[in-house]
PDB file of C-alpha atoms in Angstrom:
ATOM      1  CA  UNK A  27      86.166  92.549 100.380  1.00 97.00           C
ATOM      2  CA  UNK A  28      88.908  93.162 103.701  1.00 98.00           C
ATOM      3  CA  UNK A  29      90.638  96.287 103.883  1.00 98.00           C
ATOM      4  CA  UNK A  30      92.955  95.791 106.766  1.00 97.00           C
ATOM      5  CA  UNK A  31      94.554  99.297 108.075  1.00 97.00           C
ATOM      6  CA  UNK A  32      97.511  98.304 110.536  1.00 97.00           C
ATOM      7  CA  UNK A  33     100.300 101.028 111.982  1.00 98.00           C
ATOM      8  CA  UNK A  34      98.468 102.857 113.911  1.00 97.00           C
ATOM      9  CA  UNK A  35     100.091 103.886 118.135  1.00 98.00           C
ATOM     10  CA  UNK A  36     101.434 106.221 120.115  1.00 98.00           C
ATOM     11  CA  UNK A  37     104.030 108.672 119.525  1.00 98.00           C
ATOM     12  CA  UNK A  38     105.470 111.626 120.509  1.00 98.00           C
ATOM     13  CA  UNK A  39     104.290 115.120 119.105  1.00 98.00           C
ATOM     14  CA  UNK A  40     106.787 115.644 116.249  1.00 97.00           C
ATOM     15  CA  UNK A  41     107.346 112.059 115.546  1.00 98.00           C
ATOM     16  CA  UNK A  42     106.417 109.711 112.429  1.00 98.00           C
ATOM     17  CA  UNK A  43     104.366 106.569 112.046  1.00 98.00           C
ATOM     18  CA  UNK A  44     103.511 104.854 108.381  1.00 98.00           C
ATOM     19  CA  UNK A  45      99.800 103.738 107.947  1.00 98.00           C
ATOM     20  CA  UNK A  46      99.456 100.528 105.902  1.00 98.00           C
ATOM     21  CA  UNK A  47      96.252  99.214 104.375  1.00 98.00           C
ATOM     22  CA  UNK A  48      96.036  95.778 102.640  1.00 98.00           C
ATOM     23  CA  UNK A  49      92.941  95.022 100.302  1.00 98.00           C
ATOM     24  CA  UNK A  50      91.518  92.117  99.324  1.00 97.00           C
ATOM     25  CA  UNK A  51      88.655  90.446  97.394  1.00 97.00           C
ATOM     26  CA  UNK A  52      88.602  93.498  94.921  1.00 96.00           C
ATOM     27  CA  UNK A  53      90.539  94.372  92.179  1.00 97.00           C
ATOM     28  CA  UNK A  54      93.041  96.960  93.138  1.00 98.00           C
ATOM     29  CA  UNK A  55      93.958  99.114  90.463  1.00 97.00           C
ATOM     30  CA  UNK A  56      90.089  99.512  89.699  1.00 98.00           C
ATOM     31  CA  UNK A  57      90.006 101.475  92.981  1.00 98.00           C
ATOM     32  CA  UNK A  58      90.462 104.628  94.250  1.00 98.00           C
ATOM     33  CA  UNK A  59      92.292 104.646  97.892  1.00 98.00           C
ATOM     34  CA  UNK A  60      91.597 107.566 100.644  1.00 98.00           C
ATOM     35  CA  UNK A  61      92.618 107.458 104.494  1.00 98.00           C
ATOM     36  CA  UNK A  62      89.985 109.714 106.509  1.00 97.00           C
ATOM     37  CA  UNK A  63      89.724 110.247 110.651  1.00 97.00           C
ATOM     38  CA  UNK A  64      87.855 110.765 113.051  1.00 97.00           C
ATOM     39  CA  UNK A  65      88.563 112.323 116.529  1.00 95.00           C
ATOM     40  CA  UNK A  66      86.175 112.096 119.315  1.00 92.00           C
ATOM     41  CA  UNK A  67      83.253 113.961 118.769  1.00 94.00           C
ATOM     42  CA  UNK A  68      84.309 114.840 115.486  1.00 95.00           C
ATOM     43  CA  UNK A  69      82.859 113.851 112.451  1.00 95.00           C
ATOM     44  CA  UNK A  70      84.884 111.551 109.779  1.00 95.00           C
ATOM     45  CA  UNK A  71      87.392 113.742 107.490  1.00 95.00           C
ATOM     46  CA  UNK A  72      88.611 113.112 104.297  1.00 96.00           C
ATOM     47  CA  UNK A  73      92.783 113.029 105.308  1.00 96.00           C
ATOM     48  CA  UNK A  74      94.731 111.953 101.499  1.00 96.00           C
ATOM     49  CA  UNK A  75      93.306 109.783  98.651  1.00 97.00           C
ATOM     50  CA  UNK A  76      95.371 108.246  95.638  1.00 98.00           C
ATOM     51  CA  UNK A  77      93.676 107.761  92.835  1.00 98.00           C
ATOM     52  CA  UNK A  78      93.513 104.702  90.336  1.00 98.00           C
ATOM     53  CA  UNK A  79      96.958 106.691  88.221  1.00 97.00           C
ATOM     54  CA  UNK A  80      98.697 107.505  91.398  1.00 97.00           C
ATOM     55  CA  UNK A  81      97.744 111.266  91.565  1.00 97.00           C
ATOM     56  CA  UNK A  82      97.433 112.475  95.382  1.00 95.00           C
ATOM     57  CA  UNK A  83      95.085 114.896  96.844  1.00 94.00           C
ATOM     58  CA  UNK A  84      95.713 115.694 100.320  1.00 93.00           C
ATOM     59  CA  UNK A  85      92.998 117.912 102.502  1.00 89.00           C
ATOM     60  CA  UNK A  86      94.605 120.644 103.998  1.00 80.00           C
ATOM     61  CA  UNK A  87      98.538 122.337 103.147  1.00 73.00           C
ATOM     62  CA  UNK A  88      99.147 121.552 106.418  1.00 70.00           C
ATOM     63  CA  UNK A  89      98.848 118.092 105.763  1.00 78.00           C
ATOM     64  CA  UNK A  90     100.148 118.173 101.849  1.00 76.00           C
ATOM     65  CA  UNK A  91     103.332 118.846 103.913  1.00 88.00           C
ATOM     66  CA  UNK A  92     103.572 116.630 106.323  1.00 95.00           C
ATOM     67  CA  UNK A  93     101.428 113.552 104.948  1.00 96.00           C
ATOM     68  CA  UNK A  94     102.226 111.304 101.812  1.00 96.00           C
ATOM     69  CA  UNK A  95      99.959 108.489 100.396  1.00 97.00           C
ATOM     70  CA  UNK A  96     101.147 105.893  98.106  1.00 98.00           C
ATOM     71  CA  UNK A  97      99.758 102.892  96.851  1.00 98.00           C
ATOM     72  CA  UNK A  98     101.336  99.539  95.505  1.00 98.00           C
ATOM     73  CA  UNK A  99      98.772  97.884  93.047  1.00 98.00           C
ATOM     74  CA  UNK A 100     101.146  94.451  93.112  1.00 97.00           C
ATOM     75  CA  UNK A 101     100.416  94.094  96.638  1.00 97.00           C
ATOM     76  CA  UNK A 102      97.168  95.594  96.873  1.00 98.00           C
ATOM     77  CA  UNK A 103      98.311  97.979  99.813  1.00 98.00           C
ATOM     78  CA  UNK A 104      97.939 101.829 100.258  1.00 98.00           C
ATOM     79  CA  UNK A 105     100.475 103.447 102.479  1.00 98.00           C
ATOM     80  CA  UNK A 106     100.056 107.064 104.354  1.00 98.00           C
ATOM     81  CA  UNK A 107     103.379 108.224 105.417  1.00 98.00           C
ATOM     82  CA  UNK A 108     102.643 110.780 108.509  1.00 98.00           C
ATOM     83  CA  UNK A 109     105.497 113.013 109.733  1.00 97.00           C
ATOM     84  CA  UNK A 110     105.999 115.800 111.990  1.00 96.00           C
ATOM     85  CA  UNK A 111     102.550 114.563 113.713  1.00 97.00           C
ATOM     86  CA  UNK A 112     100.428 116.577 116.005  1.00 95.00           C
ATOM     87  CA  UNK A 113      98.263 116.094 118.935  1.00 96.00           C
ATOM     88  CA  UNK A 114      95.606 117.356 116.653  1.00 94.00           C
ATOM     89  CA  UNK A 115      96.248 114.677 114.202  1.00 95.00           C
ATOM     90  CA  UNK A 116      95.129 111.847 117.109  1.00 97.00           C
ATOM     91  CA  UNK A 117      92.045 109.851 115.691  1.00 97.00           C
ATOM     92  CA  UNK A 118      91.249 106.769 114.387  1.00 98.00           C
ATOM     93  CA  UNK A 119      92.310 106.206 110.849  1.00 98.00           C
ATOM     94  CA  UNK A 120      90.132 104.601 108.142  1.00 98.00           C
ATOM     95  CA  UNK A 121      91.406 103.684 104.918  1.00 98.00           C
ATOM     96  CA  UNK A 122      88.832 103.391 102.526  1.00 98.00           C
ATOM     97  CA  UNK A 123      88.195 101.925  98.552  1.00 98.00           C
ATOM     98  CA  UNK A 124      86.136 103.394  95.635  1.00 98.00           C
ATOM     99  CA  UNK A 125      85.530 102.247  92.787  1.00 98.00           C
ATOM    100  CA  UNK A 126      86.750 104.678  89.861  1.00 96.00           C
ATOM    101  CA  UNK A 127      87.017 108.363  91.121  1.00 96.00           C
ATOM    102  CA  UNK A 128      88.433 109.372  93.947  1.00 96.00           C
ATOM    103  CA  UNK A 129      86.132 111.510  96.226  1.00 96.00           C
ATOM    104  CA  UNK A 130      86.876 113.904  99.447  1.00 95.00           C
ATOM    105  CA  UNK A 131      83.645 113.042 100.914  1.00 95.00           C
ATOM    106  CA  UNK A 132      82.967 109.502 102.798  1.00 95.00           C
ATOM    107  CA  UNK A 133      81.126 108.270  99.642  1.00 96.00           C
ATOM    108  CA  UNK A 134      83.141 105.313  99.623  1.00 97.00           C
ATOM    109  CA  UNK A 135      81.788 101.246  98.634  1.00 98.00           C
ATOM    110  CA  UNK A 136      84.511  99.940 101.005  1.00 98.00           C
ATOM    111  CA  UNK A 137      85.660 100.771 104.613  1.00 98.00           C
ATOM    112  CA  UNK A 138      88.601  99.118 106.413  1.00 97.00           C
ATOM    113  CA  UNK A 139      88.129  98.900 110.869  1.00 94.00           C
ATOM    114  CA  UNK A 140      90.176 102.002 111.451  1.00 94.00           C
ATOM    115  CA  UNK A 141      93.708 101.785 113.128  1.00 98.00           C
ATOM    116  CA  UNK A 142      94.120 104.743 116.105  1.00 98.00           C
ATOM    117  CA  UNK A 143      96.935 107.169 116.311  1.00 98.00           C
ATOM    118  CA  UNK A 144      97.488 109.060 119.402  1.00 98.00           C
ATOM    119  CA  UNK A 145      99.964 111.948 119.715  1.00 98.00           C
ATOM    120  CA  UNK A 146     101.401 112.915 123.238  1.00 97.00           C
ATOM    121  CA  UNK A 147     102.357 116.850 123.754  1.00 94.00           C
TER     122      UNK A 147
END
């Protein structure tokens, strides 16, 4: 199993960038998708999941606004669509796969390598 999370740079605060995340060697639509972070000398945080029907769950209202996950079963791929970014929102980005139920804690079978985002003030 490859989850490969790709999109990731630098931008300005107030700017946009659109996470991608391309699975393979599992059966998709099986699977429960989440994107969590990590800052430095943070611990990993649950960001936005999608579950197996398409329902999203995002962590905070701050980010409900601002953040949208999607997935595309035919091509294996969850997206997270970040707007109006931060310079709190800099970390690395992991997507991550589970099988069934989506979950807002890192209990998850399958990790991708992260992708980092870094937002200038």
């Amino acid at each position: 199993v490859q989850l490969q999370a790709s999109g990731g740079g630098l931008v300005q605060a107030g700017g946009s960038l659109r996470l991608s995340c391309a699975a393979s060697g599992l059966v998709f639509p099986t699977y429960a998708m989440s994107w969590f972070r990590q800052a430095p000398g943070k611990e990993r945080e649950f960001v936005a999941g999608i579950s197996r029907s398409g329902s999203p769950t995002y962590d905070t209202d701050s980010m409900k606004g601002r953040f949208t996950i999607s997935r595309e079963d035919a091509e294996k791929t969850v997206y997270l669509q970040m707007n109006s970014l931060k310079p709190e929102d800099t970390a690395v980005y992991y997507c991550a796969a589970r099988y069934r139920d989506l979950s807002t804690t890192p209990t998850y079978d399958y990790w991708g390598q992260g992708t980092l985002v870094t937002v200038s003030s």
